[in-house]
Short mmCIF file of C-alpha atoms in Angstrom, two decimals:
data_model
loop_
_atom_site.label_atom_id
_atom_site.label_comp_id
_atom_site.label_asym_id
_atom_site.label_seq_id
_atom_site.Cartn_x
_atom_site.Cartn_y
_atom_site.Cartn_z
CA UNK K 1 -1.39 -39.20 -16.60
CA UNK K 2 -0.58 -41.09 -13.38
CA UNK K 3 -0.92 -44.87 -13.58
CA UNK K 4 -2.27 -45.13 -10.07
CA UNK K 5 -4.52 -42.67 -8.30
CA UNK K 6 -6.33 -43.44 -5.06
CA UNK K 7 -9.07 -40.94 -5.92
CA UNK K 8 -9.70 -42.62 -9.29
CA UNK K 9 -9.66 -46.06 -7.66
CA UNK K 10 -12.28 -44.94 -5.14
CA UNK K 11 -14.39 -43.42 -7.93
CA UNK K 12 -14.23 -46.74 -9.75
CA UNK K 13 -15.15 -48.64 -6.59
CA UNK K 14 -18.10 -46.30 -6.05
CA UNK K 15 -19.19 -46.76 -9.67
CA UNK K 16 -19.19 -50.52 -9.35
CA UNK K 17 -20.81 -50.69 -5.94
CA UNK K 18 -23.51 -48.14 -6.70
CA UNK K 19 -24.39 -49.41 -10.15
CA UNK K 20 -24.38 -53.10 -9.31
CA UNK K 21 -24.60 -53.79 -5.59
CA UNK K 22 -25.54 -50.87 -3.39
CA UNK K 23 -27.84 -49.13 -5.91
CA UNK K 24 -30.70 -50.30 -3.74
CA UNK K 25 -29.02 -51.00 -0.39
CA UNK K 26 -32.26 -51.94 1.39
CA UNK K 27 -33.15 -54.50 -1.25
CA UNK K 28 -29.64 -55.95 -1.07
CA UNK K 29 -29.71 -56.06 2.74
CA UNK K 30 -33.15 -57.70 2.65
CA UNK K 31 -31.88 -60.32 0.22
CA UNK K 32 -28.83 -61.00 2.39
CA UNK K 33 -31.02 -61.32 5.51
CA UNK K 34 -33.15 -63.94 3.74
CA UNK K 35 -30.04 -65.86 2.59
CA UNK K 36 -28.55 -65.75 6.10
CA UNK K 37 -31.83 -66.90 7.68
CA UNK K 38 -32.05 -69.75 5.15
CA UNK K 39 -28.46 -70.84 5.89
CA UNK K 40 -29.00 -70.70 9.65
CA UNK K 41 -32.30 -72.59 9.49
CA UNK K 42 -30.54 -75.20 7.38
CA UNK K 43 -27.87 -75.56 10.08
CA UNK K 44 -30.42 -75.54 12.94
CA UNK K 45 -32.63 -78.22 11.40
CA UNK K 46 -29.68 -80.49 10.64
CA UNK K 47 -27.61 -79.91 13.79
CA UNK K 48 -29.40 -81.95 16.48
CA UNK K 49 -29.40 -80.10 19.81
CA UNK K 50 -25.77 -78.96 19.94
CA UNK K 51 -25.86 -75.18 19.45
CA UNK K 52 -22.05 -75.03 19.05
CA UNK K 53 -22.11 -77.49 16.16
CA UNK K 54 -24.99 -75.65 14.51
CA UNK K 55 -23.07 -72.38 14.76
CA UNK K 56 -19.97 -74.04 13.30
CA UNK K 57 -21.99 -75.24 10.31
CA UNK K 58 -23.57 -71.79 9.82
CA UNK K 59 -20.19 -70.06 10.02
CA UNK K 60 -18.69 -72.43 7.46
CA UNK K 61 -21.59 -71.98 5.04
CA UNK K 62 -21.48 -68.18 5.44
CA UNK K 63 -17.71 -68.24 4.86
CA UNK K 64 -18.32 -70.06 1.56
CA UNK K 65 -20.85 -67.35 0.64
CA UNK K 66 -18.27 -64.61 1.38
CA UNK K 67 -15.66 -66.47 -0.68
CA UNK K 68 -18.03 -66.86 -3.62
CA UNK K 69 -19.18 -63.23 -3.78
CA UNK K 70 -15.77 -62.09 -5.06
CA UNK K 71 -16.50 -64.17 -8.16
CA UNK K 72 -19.66 -62.12 -8.67
CA UNK K 73 -17.69 -58.89 -8.34
CA UNK K 74 -15.02 -60.14 -10.77
CA UNK K 75 -17.67 -61.23 -13.28
CA UNK K 76 -19.33 -57.82 -12.96
CA UNK K 77 -16.07 -56.06 -13.90
CA UNK K 78 -15.35 -58.21 -16.94
CA UNK K 79 -18.90 -58.59 -18.28
CA UNK K 80 -19.50 -56.90 -21.59
CA UNK K 81 -23.24 -56.30 -21.67
CA UNK K 82 -22.98 -52.96 -19.89
CA UNK K 83 -23.32 -49.84 -22.06
CA UNK K 84 -19.90 -48.92 -20.73
CA UNK K 85 -18.09 -52.09 -19.63
CA UNK K 86 -16.18 -51.53 -16.37
CA UNK K 87 -12.94 -52.73 -17.97
CA UNK K 88 -13.27 -49.85 -20.45
CA UNK K 89 -13.67 -47.18 -17.76
CA UNK K 90 -10.61 -44.88 -17.79
CA UNK K 91 -8.88 -46.26 -14.72
CA UNK K 92 -5.74 -48.37 -14.70
CA UNK K 93 -5.90 -52.16 -14.41
CA UNK K 94 -4.25 -51.94 -10.99
CA UNK K 95 -6.88 -49.45 -9.77
CA UNK K 96 -9.63 -51.77 -10.99
CA UNK K 97 -7.94 -54.80 -9.43
CA UNK K 98 -7.56 -53.21 -6.00
CA UNK K 99 -11.05 -51.76 -6.27
CA UNK K 100 -12.37 -55.30 -6.83
CA UNK K 101 -10.97 -56.35 -3.44
CA UNK K 102 -12.33 -53.18 -1.82
CA UNK K 103 -15.80 -53.83 -3.25
CA UNK K 104 -15.58 -57.42 -2.09
CA UNK K 105 -14.54 -56.28 1.39
CA UNK K 106 -17.50 -53.86 1.51
CA UNK K 107 -19.98 -56.59 0.51
CA UNK K 108 -18.32 -59.02 2.96
CA UNK K 109 -18.65 -56.49 5.81
CA UNK K 110 -22.34 -56.05 5.02
CA UNK K 111 -22.78 -59.81 4.94
CA UNK K 112 -20.88 -60.15 8.23
CA UNK K 113 -23.03 -57.45 9.87
CA UNK K 114 -26.23 -59.13 8.68
CA UNK K 115 -24.98 -62.59 9.72
CA UNK K 116 -23.90 -61.44 13.18
CA UNK K 117 -27.14 -59.57 13.84
CA UNK K 118 -29.66 -62.00 12.38
CA UNK K 119 -27.67 -65.16 13.13
CA UNK K 120 -26.92 -64.41 16.76
CA UNK K 121 -30.57 -63.47 17.31
CA UNK K 122 -31.82 -66.73 15.84
CA UNK K 123 -29.30 -68.75 17.86
CA UNK K 124 -30.29 -66.95 21.07
CA UNK K 125 -33.91 -67.96 20.43
CA UNK K 126 -32.87 -71.51 19.45
CA UNK K 127 -30.79 -71.75 22.66
CA UNK K 128 -33.75 -70.69 24.81
CA UNK K 129 -35.95 -73.34 23.18
CA UNK K 130 -33.43 -76.20 23.15
CA UNK K 131 -31.75 -75.51 26.49
CA UNK K 132 -34.12 -73.38 28.63
CA UNK K 133 -32.04 -73.92 31.79
CA UNK K 134 -28.78 -72.73 30.26
CA UNK K 135 -28.02 -69.08 31.16
CA UNK K 136 -24.60 -68.88 29.51
CA UNK K 137 -25.54 -65.72 27.59
CA UNK K 138 -25.65 -64.95 23.89
CA UNK K 139 -23.08 -66.49 21.55
CA UNK K 140 -22.20 -64.09 18.77
CA UNK K 141 -21.73 -65.74 15.39
CA UNK K 142 -18.08 -65.59 14.19
CA UNK K 143 -16.90 -63.95 17.44
CA UNK K 144 -17.35 -66.83 19.89
CA UNK K 145 -13.59 -67.38 19.96
CA UNK K 146 -11.41 -64.45 18.83
CA UNK K 147 -8.59 -66.45 17.20
CA UNK K 148 -11.11 -68.46 15.17
CA UNK K 149 -12.39 -65.30 13.53
CA UNK K 150 -8.82 -64.35 12.60
CA UNK K 151 -8.07 -67.83 11.24
CA UNK K 152 -11.34 -67.77 9.28
CA UNK K 153 -10.48 -64.36 7.82
CA UNK K 154 -7.04 -65.58 6.64
CA UNK K 155 -8.63 -68.69 5.17
CA UNK K 156 -11.25 -66.57 3.37
CA UNK K 157 -8.52 -64.27 1.96
CA UNK K 158 -6.54 -67.26 0.69
CA UNK K 159 -9.53 -68.86 -1.02
CA UNK K 160 -10.81 -65.53 -2.42
CA UNK K 161 -7.44 -64.64 -3.96
CA UNK K 162 -7.23 -68.16 -5.39
CA UNK K 163 -10.65 -67.80 -7.01
CA UNK K 164 -9.54 -64.51 -8.59
CA UNK K 165 -6.90 -66.25 -10.71
CA UNK K 166 -8.62 -69.60 -10.95
CA UNK K 167 -11.75 -68.15 -12.57
CA UNK K 168 -10.10 -66.48 -15.62
CA UNK K 169 -7.67 -69.41 -15.84
CA UNK K 170 -10.51 -71.90 -16.12
CA UNK K 171 -12.50 -69.64 -18.47
CA UNK K 172 -9.51 -69.30 -20.79
CA UNK K 173 -8.30 -72.90 -20.35
CA UNK K 174 -8.54 -73.54 -24.10
CA UNK K 175 -5.57 -71.25 -24.59
CA UNK K 176 -3.37 -73.71 -22.72
CA UNK K 177 -2.62 -77.32 -23.37
CA UNK K 178 -4.92 -79.54 -21.21
CA UNK K 179 -1.85 -81.02 -19.53
CA UNK K 180 -0.65 -77.52 -18.57
CA UNK K 181 -4.05 -76.58 -17.06
CA UNK K 182 -4.20 -79.80 -15.03
CA UNK K 183 -0.56 -79.50 -13.92
CA UNK K 184 -1.08 -75.92 -12.70
CA UNK K 185 -4.12 -76.82 -10.59
CA UNK K 186 -2.54 -80.04 -9.28
CA UNK K 187 0.75 -78.26 -8.50
CA UNK K 188 -1.10 -75.51 -6.65
CA UNK K 189 -2.98 -77.99 -4.47
CA UNK K 190 0.16 -80.06 -3.86
CA UNK K 191 2.07 -77.00 -2.61
CA UNK K 192 -0.84 -75.98 -0.39
CA UNK K 193 -1.15 -79.39 1.26
CA UNK K 194 2.56 -80.27 1.27
CA UNK K 195 3.13 -79.69 5.03
CA UNK K 196 0.08 -81.81 5.95
CA UNK K 197 1.20 -84.59 3.61
CA UNK K 198 4.74 -84.51 5.08
CA UNK K 199 3.34 -84.51 8.59
CA UNK K 200 1.11 -87.54 7.99
CA UNK K 201 4.05 -89.27 6.29
CA UNK K 202 6.04 -88.72 9.48
CA UNK K 203 8.70 -86.60 7.76
CA UNK K 204 8.11 -83.45 9.83
CA UNK K 205 6.55 -82.89 13.28
CA UNK K 206 3.17 -81.19 13.76
CA UNK K 207 4.69 -77.89 14.95
CA UNK K 208 6.92 -77.64 11.85
CA UNK K 209 3.93 -78.46 9.66
CA UNK K 210 1.95 -75.64 11.30
CA UNK K 211 4.67 -73.04 10.72
CA UNK K 212 5.43 -74.20 7.19
CA UNK K 213 1.67 -74.17 6.44
CA UNK K 214 1.51 -70.56 7.58
CA UNK K 215 4.55 -69.64 5.46
CA UNK K 216 3.09 -71.43 2.43
CA UNK K 217 -0.32 -69.78 2.90
CA UNK K 218 1.29 -66.31 3.00
CA UNK K 219 3.48 -67.07 -0.05
CA UNK K 220 0.56 -68.57 -1.97
CA UNK K 221 -1.64 -65.56 -1.18
CA UNK K 222 1.06 -63.20 -2.50
CA UNK K 223 1.45 -65.37 -5.60
CA UNK K 224 -2.35 -65.46 -6.01
CA UNK K 225 -2.52 -61.65 -5.88
CA UNK K 226 0.29 -61.32 -8.45
CA UNK K 227 -0.99 -63.94 -10.87
CA UNK K 228 -4.59 -62.78 -10.45
CA UNK K 229 -3.45 -59.32 -11.55
CA UNK K 230 -1.59 -60.67 -14.59
CA UNK K 231 -4.68 -62.60 -15.77
CA UNK K 232 -6.96 -59.66 -14.94
CA UNK K 233 -4.87 -57.35 -17.18
CA UNK K 234 -5.10 -59.83 -20.03
CA UNK K 235 -8.84 -60.35 -19.82
CA UNK K 236 -10.52 -60.04 -23.22
CA UNK K 237 -14.16 -59.64 -24.10
CA UNK K 238 -13.97 -62.31 -26.76
CA UNK K 239 -17.66 -63.01 -27.28
CA UNK K 240 -18.33 -63.43 -30.98
CA UNK K 241 -21.38 -61.42 -31.94
CA UNK K 242 -22.80 -58.69 -34.13
CA UNK K 243 -20.07 -58.81 -36.71
CA UNK Z 1 -4.03 -40.47 -35.68
CA UNK Z 2 -4.78 -44.14 -35.03
CA UNK Z 3 -2.55 -46.71 -36.69
CA UNK Z 4 -3.47 -50.34 -37.05
CA UNK Z 5 -0.02 -51.81 -37.50
CA UNK Z 6 0.13 -55.21 -39.17
CA UNK Z 7 -2.32 -56.94 -36.84
CA UNK Z 8 -3.48 -60.53 -36.95
CA UNK Z 9 -6.40 -61.61 -34.81
CA UNK Z 10 -8.55 -64.71 -34.66
CA UNK Z 11 -10.92 -66.30 -32.16
CA UNK Z 12 -9.48 -69.71 -33.02
CA UNK Z 13 -5.98 -70.73 -33.92
CA UNK Z 14 -5.36 -71.01 -37.68
CA UNK Z 15 -8.62 -69.15 -38.45
CA UNK Z 16 -7.73 -65.46 -38.29
CA UNK Z 17 -10.47 -62.88 -38.71
CA UNK Z 18 -7.78 -60.37 -39.75
CA UNK Z 19 -4.36 -61.26 -41.09
CA UNK Z 20 -1.55 -58.66 -41.34
CA UNK Z 21 -4.03 -55.79 -41.40
CA UNK Z 22 -2.56 -52.29 -41.65
CA UNK Z 23 -4.69 -49.13 -41.68
CA UNK Z 24 -4.34 -45.48 -40.80
CA UNK Z 25 -7.32 -43.64 -39.37
CA UNK Z 26 -7.10 -39.86 -39.52
CA UNK Z 27 -8.42 -37.36 -36.97
CA UNK Z 28 -11.66 -35.52 -37.63
CA UNK Z 29 -13.00 -38.18 -40.01
CA UNK Z 30 -16.27 -40.15 -39.98
CA UNK Z 31 -15.66 -43.70 -41.11
CA UNK Z 32 -18.44 -45.98 -42.27
CA UNK Z 33 -17.53 -49.53 -41.34
CA UNK Z 34 -19.34 -51.93 -43.63
CA UNK Z 35 -19.24 -55.67 -44.10
CA UNK Z 36 -21.28 -58.82 -44.33
CA UNK Z 37 -22.55 -60.61 -41.21
CA UNK Z 38 -19.66 -62.28 -39.43
CA UNK Z 39 -16.99 -60.51 -41.47
CA UNK Z 40 -15.40 -58.95 -38.38
CA UNK Z 41 -16.82 -55.42 -38.02
CA UNK Z 42 -17.48 -55.72 -34.29
CA UNK Z 43 -14.15 -57.50 -33.83
CA UNK Z 44 -12.36 -54.59 -35.49
CA UNK Z 45 -14.18 -52.10 -33.23
CA UNK Z 46 -13.28 -54.16 -30.16
CA UNK Z 47 -9.64 -54.30 -31.24
CA UNK Z 48 -9.64 -50.54 -31.74
CA UNK Z 49 -11.17 -49.98 -28.31
CA UNK Z 50 -8.74 -52.31 -26.47
CA UNK Z 51 -11.43 -54.83 -25.58
CA UNK Z 52 -9.56 -57.46 -27.59
CA UNK Z 53 -5.81 -57.83 -28.03
CA UNK Z 54 -4.26 -58.59 -31.42
CA UNK Z 55 -2.40 -61.91 -31.64
CA UNK Z 56 0.27 -60.08 -33.63
CA UNK Z 57 0.94 -56.41 -34.33
CA UNK Z 58 -0.43 -53.47 -32.40
CA UNK Z 59 -2.88 -50.60 -32.56
CA UNK Z 60 -1.45 -47.21 -31.70
CA UNK Z 61 -3.52 -44.16 -30.87
CA UNK Z 62 -1.55 -40.92 -30.66
CA UNK Z 63 1.60 -42.94 -30.06
CA UNK Z 64 0.18 -45.14 -27.30
CA UNK Z 65 -0.62 -48.84 -27.57
CA UNK Z 66 -4.39 -49.28 -27.16
CA UNK Z 67 -3.92 -52.79 -25.68
CA UNK Z 68 -2.26 -51.20 -22.63
CA UNK Z 69 -5.72 -49.92 -21.58
CA UNK Z 70 -4.12 -47.07 -19.67
CA UNK Z 71 -6.46 -44.41 -18.24
CA UNK Z 72 -5.09 -41.85 -20.73
CA UNK Z 73 -6.05 -44.06 -23.68
CA UNK Z 74 -9.39 -45.19 -22.28
CA UNK Z 75 -10.59 -41.65 -21.59
CA UNK Z 76 -10.17 -40.98 -25.31
CA UNK Z 77 -12.15 -44.00 -26.48
CA UNK Z 78 -15.88 -44.62 -26.21
CA UNK Z 79 -17.33 -47.78 -27.68
CA UNK Z 80 -21.10 -47.87 -28.10
CA UNK Z 81 -21.99 -51.58 -28.27
CA UNK Z 82 -24.78 -52.98 -30.42
CA UNK Z 83 -26.37 -54.78 -27.50
CA UNK Z 84 -26.24 -53.67 -23.90
CA UNK Z 85 -28.17 -53.50 -20.62
CA UNK Z 86 -28.27 -50.33 -18.56
CA UNK Z 87 -29.50 -52.06 -15.41
CA UNK Z 88 -31.90 -50.39 -12.99
CA UNK Z 89 -30.33 -46.96 -12.74
CA UNK Z 90 -31.48 -43.40 -13.37
CA UNK Z 91 -29.90 -41.28 -16.09
CA UNK Z 92 -28.68 -38.73 -13.54
CA UNK Z 93 -26.99 -41.44 -11.48
CA UNK Z 94 -25.46 -43.08 -14.55
CA UNK Z 95 -24.00 -39.76 -15.68
CA UNK Z 96 -22.80 -38.81 -12.19
CA UNK Z 97 -20.99 -42.13 -11.75
CA UNK Z 98 -19.45 -42.36 -15.24
CA UNK Z 99 -18.80 -38.80 -16.41
CA UNK Z 100 -16.13 -38.19 -13.74
CA UNK Z 101 -13.80 -40.39 -15.79
CA UNK Z 102 -14.21 -38.33 -18.98
CA UNK Z 103 -12.72 -34.83 -18.69
CA UNK Z 104 -14.23 -33.69 -22.01
CA UNK Z 105 -17.78 -34.51 -20.88
CA UNK Z 106 -20.19 -31.71 -21.78
CA UNK Z 107 -23.57 -31.73 -20.04
CA UNK Z 108 -25.01 -29.16 -22.48
CA UNK Z 109 -24.38 -31.56 -25.39
CA UNK Z 110 -26.14 -34.35 -23.51
CA UNK Z 111 -29.17 -32.12 -22.84
CA UNK Z 112 -29.23 -30.84 -26.42
CA UNK Z 113 -29.06 -34.37 -27.86
CA UNK Z 114 -31.78 -35.67 -25.53
CA UNK Z 115 -33.97 -32.69 -26.41
CA UNK Z 116 -33.23 -33.30 -30.11
CA UNK Z 117 -34.54 -36.84 -29.78
CA UNK Z 118 -37.49 -35.60 -27.73
CA UNK Z 119 -36.38 -37.40 -24.59
CA UNK Z 120 -36.76 -35.70 -21.22
CA UNK Z 121 -33.62 -35.41 -19.06
CA UNK Z 122 -35.27 -37.15 -16.08
CA UNK Z 123 -35.26 -40.91 -16.58
CA UNK Z 124 -35.69 -42.86 -13.35
CA UNK Z 125 -34.99 -46.31 -14.74
CA UNK Z 126 -32.99 -46.62 -17.96
CA UNK Z 127 -33.81 -50.31 -18.19
CA UNK Z 128 -37.48 -49.55 -18.73
CA UNK Z 129 -36.86 -47.72 -22.02
CA UNK Z 130 -37.56 -49.41 -25.34
CA UNK Z 131 -34.51 -50.72 -27.24
CA UNK Z 132 -34.66 -47.79 -29.70
CA UNK Z 133 -34.83 -45.27 -26.86
CA UNK Z 134 -31.93 -46.95 -25.08
CA UNK Z 135 -29.88 -46.58 -28.27
CA UNK Z 136 -30.83 -42.89 -28.48
CA UNK Z 137 -29.87 -42.25 -24.85
CA UNK Z 138 -26.54 -44.06 -25.20
CA UNK Z 139 -25.81 -42.20 -28.45
CA UNK Z 140 -26.45 -38.92 -26.57
CA UNK Z 141 -24.11 -40.04 -23.78
CA UNK Z 142 -21.47 -41.10 -26.33
CA UNK Z 143 -21.57 -37.71 -28.04
CA UNK Z 144 -21.47 -35.81 -24.75
CA UNK Z 145 -18.40 -37.68 -23.41
CA UNK Z 146 -16.30 -36.03 -26.11
CA UNK Z 147 -13.76 -38.84 -26.53
CA UNK Z 148 -11.25 -38.51 -29.37
CA UNK Z 149 -12.30 -41.86 -30.81
CA UNK Z 150 -15.98 -42.70 -30.93
CA UNK Z 151 -16.76 -46.26 -31.99
CA UNK Z 152 -20.41 -47.00 -32.70
CA UNK Z 153 -21.59 -50.52 -33.39
CA UNK Z 154 -24.95 -50.47 -35.19
CA UNK Z 155 -26.00 -47.21 -33.51
CA UNK Z 156 -29.22 -46.76 -35.49
CA UNK Z 157 -30.52 -50.33 -35.48
CA UNK Z 158 -33.81 -50.26 -33.58
CA UNK Z 159 -34.28 -46.53 -34.21
CA UNK Z 160 -37.22 -45.32 -36.30
CA UNK Z 161 -36.52 -43.44 -39.58
CA UNK Z 162 -36.98 -39.86 -38.22
CA UNK Z 163 -34.68 -40.72 -35.31
CA UNK Z 164 -31.99 -41.93 -37.72
CA UNK Z 165 -32.10 -38.55 -39.45
CA UNK Z 166 -31.92 -36.81 -36.06
CA UNK Z 167 -28.99 -38.99 -35.03
CA UNK Z 168 -27.13 -37.99 -38.18
CA UNK Z 169 -27.82 -34.29 -37.63
CA UNK Z 170 -26.88 -34.38 -33.94
CA UNK Z 171 -23.65 -36.26 -34.63
CA UNK Z 172 -22.56 -33.76 -37.26
CA UNK Z 173 -23.60 -30.85 -35.03
CA UNK Z 174 -21.67 -31.96 -31.96
CA UNK Z 175 -18.65 -33.60 -33.53
CA UNK Z 176 -15.45 -31.82 -32.53
CA UNK Z 177 -12.65 -31.21 -35.04
CA UNK Z 178 -10.23 -33.70 -33.54
CA UNK Z 179 -12.78 -36.49 -33.05
CA UNK Z 180 -12.72 -39.64 -35.17
CA UNK Z 181 -15.94 -41.59 -35.48
CA UNK Z 182 -16.25 -45.13 -36.78
CA UNK Z 183 -19.80 -46.25 -37.37
CA UNK Z 184 -20.52 -49.87 -38.15
CA UNK Z 185 -23.73 -50.48 -40.07
CA UNK Z 186 -25.43 -53.40 -41.77
CA UNK Z 187 -28.03 -51.32 -43.51
CA UNK Z 188 -27.61 -48.19 -45.56
CA UNK Z 189 -29.92 -46.02 -43.56
CA UNK Z 190 -29.04 -42.49 -44.56
CA UNK Z 191 -25.87 -42.55 -42.50
CA UNK Z 192 -23.76 -42.93 -45.63
CA UNK Z 193 -24.35 -39.25 -46.35
CA UNK Z 194 -22.13 -38.28 -43.43
CA UNK Z 195 -19.28 -40.71 -44.03
CA UNK Z 196 -16.04 -39.05 -45.04
CA UNK Z 197 -14.39 -42.45 -45.51
CA UNK Z 198 -15.43 -46.06 -45.90
CA UNK Z 199 -13.92 -49.19 -44.42
CA UNK Z 200 -15.30 -52.32 -46.06
CA UNK Z 201 -14.41 -55.57 -44.33
CA UNK Z 202 -14.26 -58.44 -46.81
CA UNK Z 203 -14.99 -61.98 -45.71
CA UNK Z 204 -11.34 -62.96 -46.20
CA UNK Z 205 -10.29 -60.54 -43.44
CA UNK Z 206 -8.90 -57.83 -45.70
CA UNK Z 207 -10.24 -54.30 -45.46
CA UNK Z 208 -10.88 -51.82 -48.26
CA UNK Z 209 -10.30 -48.28 -47.06
CA UNK Z 210 -10.56 -45.00 -48.94
CA UNK Z 211 -12.07 -41.56 -48.59
CA UNK Z 212 -15.34 -40.76 -50.33
CA UNK Z 213 -13.50 -37.85 -52.00
CA UNK Z 214 -10.91 -40.17 -53.55
CA UNK Z 215 -13.49 -42.73 -54.59
CA UNK Z 216 -15.60 -40.13 -56.36
CA UNK Z 217 -12.58 -38.97 -58.38
CA UNK Z 218 -11.48 -42.51 -59.24
CA UNK Z 219 -14.86 -44.02 -60.16
CA UNK Z 220 -18.13 -43.00 -61.75
CA UNK Z 221 -21.49 -44.65 -61.34
CA UNK Z 222 -24.55 -44.58 -63.56
CA UNK Z 223 -27.24 -46.55 -65.37
CA UNK Z 224 -26.42 -47.97 -68.79
CA UNK Z 225 -28.04 -50.27 -71.35
CA UNK Z 226 -24.81 -52.26 -71.58
CA UNK Z 227 -22.22 -53.24 -68.99
CA UNK Z 228 -19.39 -53.47 -71.50
CA UNK Z 229 -16.16 -52.07 -70.08
CA UNK Z 230 -17.65 -51.63 -66.60
CA UNK Z 231 -15.61 -52.49 -63.54
CA UNK Z 232 -18.80 -53.70 -61.88
CA UNK Z 233 -22.43 -53.96 -62.94
CA UNK Z 234 -25.77 -54.94 -61.46
CA UNK Z 235 -28.92 -55.51 -63.54
CA UNK Z 236 -31.65 -52.93 -62.90
CA UNK Z 237 -34.90 -51.78 -64.55
CA UNK Z 238 -33.24 -49.59 -67.22
CA UNK Z 239 -30.39 -52.00 -68.00
CA UNK Z 240 -27.42 -52.01 -65.63
CA UNK Z 241 -26.11 -49.98 -62.73
CA UNK Z 242 -22.44 -49.75 -63.53
CA UNK Z 243 -19.24 -48.53 -61.95
CA UNK Z 244 -16.62 -47.36 -64.45
CA UNK Z 245 -13.30 -45.62 -64.12
CA UNK Z 246 -13.84 -41.88 -63.88
CA UNK Z 247 -12.03 -40.40 -66.85
CA UNK Z 248 -13.74 -37.01 -66.72
CA UNK Z 249 -11.68 -35.83 -63.77
CA UNK Z 250 -14.84 -34.39 -62.19
CA UNK Z 251 -15.90 -35.87 -58.87
CA UNK Z 252 -18.86 -38.20 -59.29
CA UNK Z 253 -21.30 -39.43 -56.70
CA UNK Z 254 -20.99 -43.13 -55.90
CA UNK Z 255 -23.80 -44.73 -53.90
CA UNK Z 256 -22.29 -46.64 -51.00
CA UNK Z 257 -24.43 -49.73 -51.64
CA UNK Z 258 -23.02 -50.35 -55.13
CA UNK Z 259 -19.50 -49.51 -53.96
CA UNK Z 260 -19.96 -52.06 -51.16
CA UNK Z 261 -21.08 -54.76 -53.62
CA UNK Z 262 -18.26 -53.92 -56.04
CA UNK Z 263 -15.65 -54.23 -53.29
CA UNK Z 264 -17.07 -57.50 -51.98
CA UNK Z 265 -17.21 -59.00 -55.48
CA UNK Z 266 -13.58 -58.03 -56.03
CA UNK Z 267 -14.28 -55.51 -58.83
CA UNK Z 268 -12.61 -52.79 -56.76
CA UNK Z 269 -9.46 -53.84 -54.90
#
């Protein structure tokens, strides 16, 4: 039997999305709309009269939400209270791993669509109330400045892939010596912020820091994907019960 | 053939649940997995299914390491857990989404089992069923998936007595020749009549394993006024229930409950 099949991976993705997330798509969308409205109202009430700042806050909070949902998808795959746990479905670990990112992308796209639609609408209304004389047009959430959306997407990918290895690593931390766990997390953060640290220390110029940051982010994302897969393969359902 | 090859497994370091355990599980057998609470029955089922990885040793099923969790291995293993949640999903949807992964799935077996239990095939929300009904539905699904290894953790707990009898009949009816079933059970609820073999997990992590056929030739059980010369005895109304060596050479019936006690007390090793 082939170790990787796109058809089987898509079947697995469909199984997870339909049984956990999109089983009732309207209910899910409704829930997301409420969350998005809550986040935007939170930003509007705390943002004074500067619409740009309010939108920045909303975008950042929504980005955090997108980053966190991959943890929900991961937890759904490794949970063992299903009659047929997803890890025990006859698909390879790699198929399940890639499917996890696909499911996350699907949920993120839905969240983005809801945020853009509901968020931009609310901000258009808020703009009319706060600045009735301003006829600058509608600002679309996340797409106000093209490059910012791209930068935000890369940032979200980096954090999401980090969470994918960080979560099982923290859950299984007792397997490692406490010093090892702390050293891994500290080392990871040190590598990530190394160019900024060197720049502030005056060792490298800002342009070099920018390029080395980009190179480190790409390398770290690749390492995240690799290590996340290794830990995903080794995930055990070690809950002690019903013996 | 499934081979448990010298495995050691523990949830904590220096406290292994199993130490250097070696077992061979034959095809086409129904194993009764018995043991006290916390002895490691569920752990053994999880190790066999690939949910847990042995600290040492390996479990091979038809020459493949179960811990690899490859699609080929997983489509031959179904583990029915003791506790589970279906979630808000209809039976049709659940089957449509899951059965595609199991090439030996047989819809007619599913329908026959559901009908046997008196459950209609249209269930809109599996989460709304009672715990006993959920167990029945999952048992039907497990039988219909046709995996080579069927692991059932407390499948009849929560089922009423007539349903336990039905479960036994349906399992025997739909079991295929090459299928191996391991049923873990706390209680002796009529299931012992279908066991071809017993696996008794002792609290020290060792496992007694033998076929009912062998046991009935080796040992004899009866009621006696005296327990002199018995391998194991329990006081009862007429004197003692005893297990002795079978010297007649004729197969004798051994109730699983007294065999279980005799193994746990160390009378049978």
